Amino acid sequence: MSQKTEISSLGEFGLIRHLTDKIELKNESTIKGVGDDAAVLEYGDKQTLVTTDLLLEGIHFDLTYVPLKHLGYKSAIVNFSDIYAMNGQPKQITVSIGISKRFSVEDLEELYSGIQLACDIYGVDLVGGDTSASMTGLAISITCIGEGEKGKVVYRHGAKETDLICVSGDLGAAYMGLQLLEREKNVFKGQKDFTPDFAGKEYLLERQLKPEARKDIIKALAQAGIVPTAMMDISDGLSSELLHIAKESKVGCQVYEDRIPIDYQTAAMAEQFNMNLVTAALNGGEDYELLFTVPLTEHDKISQMKGIKVIGHITKPELGNYLIGRDGGEIELKAQGWNSLN
Amino acid sequence: MSQKTEISSLGEFGLIRHLTDKIELKNESTIKGVGDDAAVLEYGDKQTLVTTDLLLEGIHFDLTYVPLKHLGYKSAIVNFSDIYAMNGQPKQITVSIGISKRFSVEDLEELYSGIQLACDIYGVDLVGGDTSASMTGLAISITCIGEGEKGKVVYRHGAKETDLICVSGDLGAAYMGLQLLEREKNVFKGQKDFTPDFAGKEYLLERQLKPEARKDIIKALAQAGIVPTAMMDISDGLSSELLHIAKESKVGCQVYEDRIPIDYQTAAMAEQFNMNLVTAALNGGEDYELLFTVPLTEHDKISQMKGIKVIGHITKPELGNYLIGRDGGEIELKAQGWNSLN
């Protein structure tokens, strides 16, 4: 955008109004949105879910290659994903933003347009938050409120021995997308007018820059009458999340290397970068896929569901947490075992 | 504290566990607190209130003179205050923190101990959040969930002509406390072993460093059977908040200079600093007192209540928003009319 409006020209309240005055409330449970000391929600017999994320420039995102609209979209999605991971439905979000002087009103509009787009697609109301100055970069804090049915909210602690371990979609692509963006940034630093060629790698970029939350999987599970025994979203990497479920459920787990779903582009990129593909899939993070466990009795149902893969099973706790390699060898799962990735 | 533990020695999950494993849940409505993708709350016939605040180092606080425990306490209090300002009760908070490398585990413990102290005193559960790295300073994002009774939640938009305008406590002290701290910081910059003498100014410092939320006033109003027609907490200054209520309620307002409650220490400090006392009280901010309106018929009841002062009344919108001075002169209220204060 060429037009740049100084944020100071609107003032804080003017800015909030400017950014939020077009918001239409979508949920019956939203009694009052932006514009008072607090939002007012009303739930009947539902359980209320709350999740929050703080994203800081230079740590969680790099504006060199992340467009603000995409950043807004992703910031909202990662919170929705946490609500789906409880088998719930996201309903409201609050958005607080800290901005330094280098940002213009148009920049914030871009950011908010991405947040609003995510809200529109997922049926979520933006109900509050604030905007303030920041000394350095951009800080985004989002809180999402959702609802879950009583008795159907899924925690991390419910996995039982012999349960099947399932994942949705495929893993490692978001991480490969990040590697790709970082490489282009480093190689072409300082070269003006450079447009990197990402042909054939679009999926990796999309997974990194514009991830989706698996609302469809939650719906499909409900339609199939399956309530997972434990569930999480994969934000820090499969390995780390498996260990969370194992620890909280007081069980062990075994997953099989040849069962881990990996997209063709992810595999090709790993080879090009001379990286271990399984390492990327296990530890990459930011996939926002769902990791869940279901009773063994659901095997026939779950193995026929599109976009879901059974990758292993839950074991007794004393058996530990292992990946069984293609060659039959066992590798102990560690949350941050591959330091080069962190 | 002399001991300094590198945060990296605990890891992210270890750090969260370390900071949150002693939390005891206090509210029946808290089904699940820290440790899953989202907190789970359950409300019956109550309305759910949500408020959020993002506090950034160098903008919202200065660690030169704000102890971390106080900062934690205040960060929680400002959110509770927003829920009370809706005539609700705060019940849960989530806390997300971004920290740079200069902070140790002990620093975070201090910060959390202040947050936890506020939670204990006000009966609030800490139910979630996360901790991540930050490139520069400290960032604190708190979201507070509260409940309100149906039909008794108080918005900004309900003030009616002839309503009385009331404030709790006294105004301007927190701002004077800030001026005092800033002066000491500037005067004695670089002098080691300097302990400033704050004797006789303790109230000002307390109001700035360790404010309280007016839970007691909400309780007293309920006991007196008074439901305000409009209410806000005073975080940006009386003038700014009056304008919010006037705008949202589509009314005007008149308040009287000689009715604005000001503590003796605030007045003494203003004289010493050669500052306009009323300006400080009108625009100082961070008082976290309650500003509310009640029907004229409540006059006898409200004027007998301890800690509440009637400072003016609501007028027709075309009469505008004015402060009537001690000399009878009218000053138009402006949100940021005294630029020297901003």
XYZ file of C-alpha atoms in Angstrom:
684
model
C 0.000 0.000 0.000
C 1.285 3.421 -0.838
C -0.860 5.507 1.542
C 0.529 5.765 5.054
C -1.541 7.296 7.808
C 0.263 8.191 10.997
C -1.314 6.227 13.806
C -1.140 9.314 16.005
C -3.575 11.040 13.658
C -6.349 8.757 14.888
C -5.499 8.528 18.579
C -5.806 5.309 20.540
C -9.584 5.183 20.759
C -9.961 6.402 17.223
C -7.636 3.658 16.091
C -9.574 0.948 17.909
C -12.831 2.269 16.505
C -11.303 2.489 13.059
C -10.140 -1.102 13.252
C -13.255 -2.586 14.805
C -16.279 -0.565 13.687
C -17.110 -2.924 10.834
C -17.258 -6.015 12.977
C -20.576 -7.828 12.814
C -21.314 -10.206 15.668
C -22.169 -13.701 14.534
C -22.769 -15.746 17.659
C -25.860 -15.783 19.832
C -23.588 -16.268 22.828
C -21.958 -12.880 22.173
C -24.023 -10.373 24.129
C -21.555 -7.482 23.885
C -18.389 -7.229 21.810
C -15.783 -4.487 21.460
C -16.440 -1.172 23.196
C -16.798 -1.723 26.920
C -14.482 -2.777 29.746
C -15.075 -6.425 28.892
C -16.906 -8.542 26.386
C -20.055 -10.298 27.580
C -20.703 -13.881 26.550
C -23.532 -16.131 27.526
C -23.527 -19.871 27.474
C -26.293 -22.239 28.371
C -25.343 -25.814 29.049
C -22.053 -25.580 27.202
C -18.587 -25.522 28.684
C -16.554 -22.427 28.015
C -13.020 -22.896 26.650
C -10.329 -20.205 26.790
C -6.936 -20.152 25.099
C -4.421 -17.375 24.601
C -1.278 -16.709 22.577
C 1.296 -13.929 22.642
C 3.231 -13.481 19.397
C 6.307 -11.262 19.323
C 8.178 -9.953 16.312
C 11.597 -11.502 15.855
C 10.598 -14.532 17.911
C 7.369 -15.857 16.493
C 7.381 -14.144 13.131
C 9.672 -12.307 10.742
C 8.041 -9.491 8.817
C 10.755 -9.720 6.161
C 8.792 -12.501 4.523
C 5.465 -12.648 6.352
C 2.822 -10.312 4.912
C 0.787 -8.661 7.685
C -2.497 -10.036 6.418
C -1.112 -13.566 6.579
C 0.275 -12.877 10.033
C -3.146 -11.773 11.233
C -4.781 -14.805 9.700
C -2.275 -17.193 11.267
C -2.448 -15.484 14.678
C -6.167 -16.188 14.784
C -5.871 -19.714 13.351
C -3.383 -20.898 15.979
C -5.896 -19.972 18.673
C -8.840 -21.605 16.889
C -6.688 -24.707 16.548
C -6.275 -24.880 20.343
C -10.048 -24.823 20.804
C -10.634 -27.531 18.169
C -7.942 -29.560 19.933
C -10.292 -29.679 22.951
C -13.091 -30.931 20.643
C -14.682 -27.498 20.982
C -15.833 -24.726 18.658
C -14.109 -21.305 18.737
C -16.686 -18.536 19.177
C -15.004 -15.272 20.218
C -11.528 -13.734 20.190
C -9.968 -10.695 21.755
C -6.980 -9.084 20.038
C -4.421 -6.848 21.743
C -1.657 -5.313 19.693
C 1.517 -3.413 20.598
C 2.975 -1.407 17.703
C 6.075 0.678 17.229
C 6.144 3.885 15.215
C 7.278 2.231 12.001
C 3.763 0.814 11.521
C 1.060 2.802 9.791
C -2.710 2.587 10.035
C -2.699 0.724 6.713
C -0.321 -1.851 8.168
C -2.730 -2.447 11.017
C -5.640 -2.651 8.622
C -3.794 -5.388 6.759
C -3.161 -7.251 9.997
C -6.778 -6.911 11.110
C -8.098 -7.878 7.673
C -6.274 -11.186 8.046
C -7.682 -11.698 11.540
C -11.157 -10.798 10.320
C -10.879 -13.140 7.342
C -10.018 -16.021 9.659
C -12.943 -15.041 11.908
C -15.313 -14.946 8.937
C -14.223 -18.324 7.591
C -14.376 -20.015 10.998
C -17.484 -18.221 12.305
C -15.779 -16.444 15.194
C -16.595 -13.005 16.670
C -13.879 -10.459 17.427
C -15.168 -9.075 20.742
C -12.454 -6.939 22.315
C -8.830 -6.128 22.966
C -6.735 -3.019 22.766
C -3.971 -1.356 20.839
C -1.007 0.355 22.437
C 2.450 1.578 21.597
C 5.488 -0.683 21.684
C 9.144 0.339 22.054
C 10.396 -2.016 19.407
C 8.498 -4.419 17.214
C 5.015 -5.767 16.831
C 3.380 -7.745 19.627
C 0.095 -9.602 19.101
C -1.852 -11.157 21.931
C -4.955 -13.151 21.064
C -7.341 -14.882 23.423
C -9.965 -17.225 22.054
C -13.113 -18.336 23.845
C -14.922 -21.414 22.653
C -17.598 -23.807 23.693
C -17.587 -27.527 24.197
C -20.346 -29.997 24.958
C -20.372 -31.332 28.468
C -18.779 -34.752 28.540
C -17.294 -34.322 25.069
C -14.432 -31.946 25.805
C -11.215 -33.878 25.092
C -8.155 -33.400 27.288
C -4.589 -34.586 26.959
C -4.909 -36.987 29.836
C -7.383 -39.581 28.575
C -5.248 -41.912 26.410
C -5.436 -45.602 27.440
C -3.270 -48.604 26.683
C -3.972 -50.109 23.227
C -5.593 -46.860 21.998
C -4.729 -45.985 18.425
C -2.658 -42.845 17.830
C -3.938 -40.779 14.909
C -2.891 -37.607 13.095
C -4.735 -35.507 10.570
C -3.234 -34.190 7.330
C 0.517 -34.358 6.895
C 3.499 -33.183 8.923
C 6.695 -31.207 8.439
C 5.548 -28.985 5.576
C 5.246 -25.794 7.645
C 8.769 -26.309 8.930
C 10.106 -26.861 5.423
C 8.281 -23.732 4.326
C 10.083 -21.808 7.037
C 13.464 -23.229 5.976
C 12.727 -22.187 2.422
C 11.801 -18.633 3.401
C 14.848 -18.326 5.641
C 17.142 -19.537 2.865
C 15.757 -17.095 0.337
C 16.065 -14.308 2.872
C 19.712 -15.097 3.572
C 20.790 -15.758 0.014
C 19.245 -12.641 -1.411
C 19.691 -10.260 1.479
C 20.166 -6.768 0.173
C 19.273 -7.562 -3.439
C 16.502 -5.251 -4.466
C 13.936 -6.320 -7.018
C 14.575 -9.957 -6.312
C 11.575 -12.230 -6.583
C 12.408 -15.713 -5.379
C 11.104 -18.628 -7.412
C 8.889 -20.766 -5.235
C 7.363 -22.781 -8.105
C 6.592 -26.333 -7.048
C 6.911 -25.375 -3.381
C 3.607 -23.523 -2.967
C 2.237 -26.058 -0.514
C 5.192 -25.563 1.852
C 4.754 -21.784 1.816
C 1.033 -22.047 2.330
C 1.487 -24.355 5.300
C 3.942 -21.894 6.873
C 2.254 -18.620 5.956
C -1.427 -19.480 5.862
C -2.148 -22.539 7.946
C -5.682 -23.731 8.601
C -7.210 -25.173 11.771
C -8.833 -28.615 11.446
C -12.469 -27.714 11.993
C -13.304 -30.299 9.315
C -11.700 -33.138 11.264
C -13.617 -32.235 14.439
C -16.820 -32.248 12.408
C -15.966 -35.560 10.729
C -15.197 -37.191 14.073
C -18.500 -35.974 15.495
C -20.386 -37.248 12.465
C -18.699 -40.634 12.820
C -19.693 -40.686 16.488
C -16.064 -40.825 17.625
C -14.938 -38.948 20.752
C -11.137 -39.164 21.012
C -9.740 -40.267 24.373
C -7.013 -37.600 24.199
C -6.249 -34.826 21.743
C -3.819 -31.948 21.045
C -2.947 -29.798 18.112
C 0.546 -30.167 16.702
C 2.146 -26.773 17.185
C 5.556 -27.724 18.634
C 6.099 -30.908 16.620
C 4.695 -34.437 16.761
C 7.382 -35.712 19.108
C 6.810 -33.015 21.708
C 3.021 -33.443 21.566
C 3.200 -37.247 21.839
C 5.277 -36.816 24.985
C 2.675 -34.430 26.428
C -0.127 -36.939 25.877
C 1.978 -39.809 27.229
C 2.936 -37.825 30.338
C -0.550 -36.475 31.057
C -2.198 -39.839 30.382
C 0.511 -41.774 32.272
C 1.099 -44.109 29.344
C 3.798 -44.916 26.794
C 3.543 -44.736 23.018
C 4.891 -46.355 19.874
C 4.649 -44.692 16.489
C 5.918 -46.001 13.176
C 8.155 -44.013 10.870
C 6.530 -45.434 7.743
C 3.074 -44.398 8.992
C 3.872 -40.710 9.474
C 2.070 -38.771 6.737
C 4.417 -36.570 4.732
C 3.598 -34.604 1.594
C 5.631 -35.040 -1.580
C 6.825 -31.404 -1.535
C 8.053 -31.816 2.042
C 10.040 -34.912 1.088
C 11.538 -33.270 -2.007
C 12.552 -30.210 -0.041
C 14.165 -32.274 2.716
C 16.259 -34.074 0.117
C 17.256 -30.799 -1.517
C 18.281 -29.377 1.881
C 19.980 -32.663 2.804
C 17.871 -32.833 5.959
C 16.473 -35.848 7.769
C 12.853 -36.013 6.687
C 11.558 -37.815 9.764
C 13.312 -35.344 12.019
C 11.490 -32.515 10.263
C 8.145 -34.292 10.568
C 8.694 -35.174 14.237
C 10.066 -31.847 15.405
C 9.157 -29.275 12.806
C 6.150 -27.778 14.467
C 3.517 -25.293 13.303
C 1.584 -27.966 11.407
C -1.617 -27.254 13.376
C -2.791 -30.753 12.580
C -4.630 -32.755 15.232
C -2.973 -35.550 17.176
C -5.471 -37.779 18.966
C -6.072 -41.218 20.362
C -9.147 -43.423 19.922
C -10.048 -46.814 21.407
C -8.864 -49.821 19.418
C -12.517 -50.692 18.787
C -12.753 -47.663 16.497
C -10.068 -49.062 14.195
C -12.323 -49.864 11.246
C -14.149 -46.565 11.397
C -11.086 -44.379 11.826
C -8.956 -46.075 9.200
C -11.603 -45.334 6.586
C -11.791 -41.628 7.391
C -10.270 -39.266 4.859
C -7.362 -37.146 6.028
C -6.684 -39.202 9.160
C -3.832 -41.649 9.558
C -3.226 -44.171 12.337
C 0.472 -43.850 13.176
C 0.864 -46.074 16.223
C -0.616 -47.066 19.547
C -0.551 -46.342 23.238
C 1.455 -48.711 25.481
C 2.096 -49.292 29.168
C 4.038 -46.387 30.647
C 7.083 -48.522 31.473
C 7.604 -49.219 27.762
C 8.495 -45.562 27.179
C 7.948 -43.497 24.053
C 9.451 -44.738 20.824
C 9.548 -44.264 17.106
C 9.942 -47.562 15.248
C 12.103 -46.912 12.198
C 11.642 -48.425 8.737
C 14.465 -50.819 9.588
C 12.740 -51.927 12.807
C 15.138 -49.963 15.031
C 13.747 -48.010 17.981
C 14.460 -44.320 18.531
C 13.405 -42.799 21.835
C 11.198 -39.757 21.344
C 12.530 -36.515 22.752
C 10.892 -33.120 22.768
C 13.983 -31.234 21.699
C 16.350 -34.022 20.727
C 17.377 -32.420 17.481
C 18.913 -29.190 18.600
C 19.745 -28.075 15.099
C 16.057 -27.602 14.581
C 15.491 -25.343 17.526
C 17.320 -12.356 45.214
C 20.886 -13.472 44.708
C 20.293 -16.841 43.035
C 19.851 -16.658 39.289
C 18.729 -19.693 37.365
C 19.070 -19.579 33.612
C 15.625 -19.945 32.120
C 17.063 -22.256 29.486
C 17.901 -24.742 32.232
C 14.194 -25.445 32.714
C 13.012 -25.380 29.116
C 9.707 -23.833 28.096
C 7.415 -26.534 29.467
C 9.545 -26.946 32.549
C 9.292 -23.226 33.145
C 5.514 -23.168 32.816
C 5.227 -26.154 35.151
C 7.639 -24.537 37.567
C 5.618 -21.349 37.606
C 2.177 -22.906 37.758
C 2.396 -26.203 39.629
C 1.405 -24.711 42.962
C -1.786 -23.144 41.693
C -4.884 -24.310 43.524
C -8.183 -23.787 41.745
C -10.734 -21.869 43.767
C -13.812 -21.517 41.599
C -16.438 -24.144 40.918
C -16.749 -22.747 37.415
C -13.132 -23.713 36.681
C -13.266 -27.235 35.291
C -9.706 -27.346 33.966
C -6.899 -24.841 34.486
C -3.312 -24.695 33.189
C -1.980 -27.692 31.278
C -4.092 -28.307 28.204
C -4.719 -26.461 24.929
C -7.333 -24.305 26.613
C -8.865 -23.767 30.015
C -12.387 -25.106 30.559
C -14.915 -22.997 32.426
C -18.535 -23.735 33.137
C -21.218 -21.219 33.883
C -24.858 -21.816 34.640
C -27.201 -18.874 34.333
C -24.454 -16.284 34.573
C -23.098 -14.078 31.847
C -19.442 -14.524 31.013
C -17.245 -11.404 30.889
C -13.866 -11.276 29.146
C -11.227 -8.538 29.281
C -7.632 -8.470 28.153
C -4.552 -6.269 28.566
C -1.146 -6.259 26.923
C 1.589 -4.559 28.962
C 4.941 -3.789 27.337
C 8.163 -2.757 29.016
C 9.134 0.847 28.339
C 5.537 1.743 27.479
C 3.355 0.548 30.320
C 5.975 0.051 32.995
C 9.563 0.933 33.850
C 11.467 -1.773 35.694
C 13.897 0.840 37.022
C 11.468 1.569 39.818
C 8.761 -1.064 39.559
C 9.566 -4.266 41.466
C 8.507 -7.348 39.488
C 6.193 -8.578 42.220
C 4.340 -5.267 42.187
C 4.198 -5.362 38.412
C 2.608 -8.806 38.527
C 0.123 -7.660 41.132
C -0.847 -4.562 39.189
C -1.092 -6.448 35.877
C -3.715 -8.709 37.426
C -5.516 -5.888 39.261
C -6.067 -3.786 36.142
C -7.894 -6.718 34.570
C -9.988 -7.429 37.661
C -10.896 -3.754 37.693
C -12.339 -4.039 34.174
C -14.599 -6.898 35.268
C -15.800 -5.034 38.391
C -16.484 -2.060 36.122
C -19.109 -4.253 34.409
C -20.635 -5.024 37.828
C -19.183 -8.526 37.529
C -16.869 -10.762 39.533
C -13.475 -11.799 38.094
C -13.095 -15.580 38.214
C -10.216 -16.704 35.998
C -7.160 -15.225 34.305
C -4.722 -16.400 31.685
C -1.192 -14.984 31.706
C 1.168 -14.958 28.724
C 4.658 -13.585 29.139
C 7.436 -12.732 26.677
C 10.880 -12.455 28.271
C 14.305 -11.506 27.033
C 17.499 -13.203 28.203
C 18.230 -10.690 30.929
C 15.447 -12.182 33.047
C 16.075 -15.139 35.316
C 13.728 -17.776 36.668
C 13.732 -15.912 39.992
C 12.592 -12.755 38.214
C 9.655 -14.632 36.756
C 8.875 -16.156 40.123
C 8.682 -12.649 41.554
C 6.362 -11.563 38.768
C 4.137 -14.629 39.171
C 4.100 -14.287 42.960
C 2.577 -10.842 42.531
C 0.001 -12.171 40.064
C -0.788 -15.066 42.392
C -1.108 -12.752 45.394
C -3.662 -10.652 43.541
C -5.508 -13.836 42.526
C -5.548 -15.065 46.116
C -6.831 -11.786 47.523
C -9.526 -11.402 44.869
C -10.499 -15.082 44.632
C -9.442 -15.554 41.012
C -8.019 -18.704 39.360
C -4.978 -18.557 37.090
C -6.048 -21.037 34.402
C -3.614 -20.807 31.501
C -1.287 -18.843 29.296
C 2.219 -19.370 28.031
C 5.764 -18.111 28.307
C 8.000 -17.403 25.351
C 11.154 -15.565 24.452
C 11.178 -11.871 23.568
C 13.806 -9.991 21.543
C 13.875 -7.007 23.848
C 11.973 -6.381 27.032
C 9.221 -7.914 29.061
C 5.722 -8.323 27.605
C 2.773 -9.354 29.753
C -0.599 -10.271 28.324
C -3.418 -11.019 30.735
C -6.967 -12.032 29.929
C -9.571 -12.112 32.674
C -12.846 -14.008 32.556
C -15.590 -13.028 34.944
C -19.243 -13.574 35.569
C -22.134 -11.199 35.846
C -25.753 -11.711 36.755
C -28.190 -11.498 33.891
C -29.807 -8.077 33.852
C -27.237 -6.645 36.252
C -24.233 -6.278 33.971
C -23.531 -2.527 33.690
C -22.380 -1.046 30.386
C -21.116 2.395 29.469
C -24.196 3.231 27.486
C -26.941 3.376 30.130
C -26.543 6.871 31.638
C -29.733 8.990 31.510
C -30.389 12.716 31.899
C -30.459 13.825 35.572
C -28.503 10.719 36.677
C -25.931 11.419 39.357
C -22.263 10.961 38.444
C -20.296 9.208 41.181
C -16.676 8.190 41.743
C -15.153 5.908 44.343
C -12.048 6.736 46.391
C -9.884 9.646 45.292
C -8.208 10.649 42.051
C -4.803 11.753 40.813
C -2.665 9.965 43.401
C -1.369 7.259 41.051
C -0.313 9.922 38.584
C 1.476 11.887 41.298
C 3.178 8.684 42.399
C 4.450 8.233 38.865
C 5.749 11.823 38.745
C 7.549 11.243 42.017
C 9.188 8.028 40.813
C 10.189 9.637 37.523
C 11.739 12.597 39.320
C 13.767 10.424 41.657
C 14.903 8.331 38.723
C 16.081 11.379 36.795
C 17.676 13.240 39.683
C 19.642 10.314 40.969
C 20.433 8.501 37.740
C 23.732 6.721 38.047
C 24.160 7.282 41.791
C 24.687 3.917 43.415
C 23.536 3.288 46.966
C 20.991 6.035 46.704
C 17.787 5.441 48.596
C 15.244 8.122 47.872
C 13.234 9.513 50.771
C 9.568 8.908 50.147
C 8.416 9.681 53.693
C 4.990 11.279 53.740
C 4.380 10.192 50.159
C 3.690 6.503 50.766
C 0.103 6.754 49.610
C 1.131 8.122 46.220
C 3.623 5.322 45.678
C 1.158 2.689 46.773
C -1.467 4.004 44.396
C 1.025 3.867 41.515
C 2.835 0.649 42.357
C 0.205 -1.452 44.099
C -3.283 -0.311 43.126
C -6.380 -2.212 44.202
C -9.567 -2.950 42.289
C -12.823 -1.786 43.895
C -14.418 -5.109 44.692
C -15.659 -3.509 47.922
C -17.615 -0.832 46.085
C -19.328 -3.401 43.849
C -20.286 -5.335 46.959
C -21.519 -2.228 48.771
C -23.649 -1.186 45.791
C -25.179 -4.667 45.618
C -25.917 -4.613 49.342
C -27.545 -1.207 49.004
C -29.647 -2.570 46.132
C -28.187 -0.066 43.668
C -27.503 -1.074 40.059
C -25.643 1.780 38.318
C -27.046 2.905 34.978
C -23.520 3.152 33.483
C -20.075 2.326 34.838
C -16.355 2.305 33.903
C -13.123 2.027 35.762
C -10.867 5.070 35.689
C -7.712 3.898 33.950
C -7.095 6.732 31.470
C -8.260 9.615 33.662
C -11.663 10.910 34.791
C -12.034 13.291 31.861
C -11.475 10.606 29.245
C -13.834 8.158 30.989
C -16.598 10.762 31.404
C -16.404 11.399 27.670
C -16.722 7.688 26.969
C -19.869 7.398 29.074
C -21.330 10.580 27.561
C -20.633 9.398 24.031
C -21.892 5.841 24.533
C -24.969 7.004 26.453
C -25.621 9.882 24.046
C -25.801 12.409 26.881
C -23.839 15.369 28.229
C -22.314 15.764 31.667
C -21.447 18.392 34.238
C -19.003 17.732 37.053
C -17.891 20.147 39.766
C -14.263 20.855 40.531
C -14.906 21.192 44.244
C -16.583 17.775 44.348
C -13.665 15.805 42.862
C -12.159 13.718 45.663
C -8.429 14.341 46.082
C -6.186 13.013 48.835
C -4.075 15.360 50.945
C -0.797 13.831 49.721
C -1.876 14.324 46.112
C -2.612 17.994 46.768
C 0.674 18.556 48.619
C 2.647 16.909 45.847
C 0.929 18.945 43.132
C 1.857 22.122 44.976
C 5.457 20.975 45.378
C 5.651 20.140 41.659
C 3.857 23.376 40.796
C 1.262 21.398 38.866
C -2.429 22.049 38.370
C -4.132 19.728 40.828
C -7.412 19.407 38.949
C -5.552 18.635 35.745
C -3.816 15.765 37.495
C -7.091 14.474 38.922
C -8.913 14.786 35.591
C -6.228 13.347 33.346
C -3.813 11.453 35.513
C -5.110 7.949 34.967
C -4.282 4.621 36.578
C -6.506 5.335 39.559
C -8.612 2.191 38.979
C -11.467 3.811 40.842
C -15.015 3.326 39.595
C -16.918 6.032 37.737
C -20.638 5.352 37.586
C -24.040 6.935 37.241
C -27.155 6.255 39.307
C -30.718 7.568 39.005
C -31.413 10.801 40.893
C -33.818 8.840 43.108
C -30.825 7.082 44.671
C -29.407 10.376 45.906
C -30.035 9.819 49.606
C -28.731 6.276 49.572
C -25.614 6.978 47.512
C -24.595 10.131 49.340
C -24.450 8.199 52.608
C -22.207 5.458 51.263
C -18.613 5.456 52.435
C -15.950 5.953 49.797
C -18.353 7.215 47.134
C -18.659 10.822 46.077
C -21.298 12.443 43.847
C -19.343 14.774 41.538
C -21.977 15.950 39.088
C -24.891 14.935 36.915
C -25.851 13.822 33.437
C -27.363 16.424 31.093
C -28.934 16.608 27.655
C -26.357 15.806 24.960
C -26.539 19.289 23.419
C -25.235 20.805 26.651
C -21.850 19.125 26.103
C -19.379 17.943 28.713
C -18.136 20.462 31.252
C -16.200 20.889 34.450
C -17.619 23.705 36.587
C -14.694 25.395 38.332
C -14.617 26.706 41.903
C -15.123 30.182 40.444
C -18.176 29.054 38.491
C -16.336 29.086 35.167
C -16.912 26.262 32.718
C -14.093 24.203 31.216
C -14.915 21.844 28.380
C -13.755 18.311 29.123
C -11.237 16.868 26.691
C -9.716 13.415 26.677
C -6.174 14.613 26.061
C -6.520 18.334 26.486
C -3.482 18.671 28.696
C -0.744 17.456 26.411
C 1.961 17.951 28.990
C 0.474 15.020 30.869
C 0.545 12.563 28.023
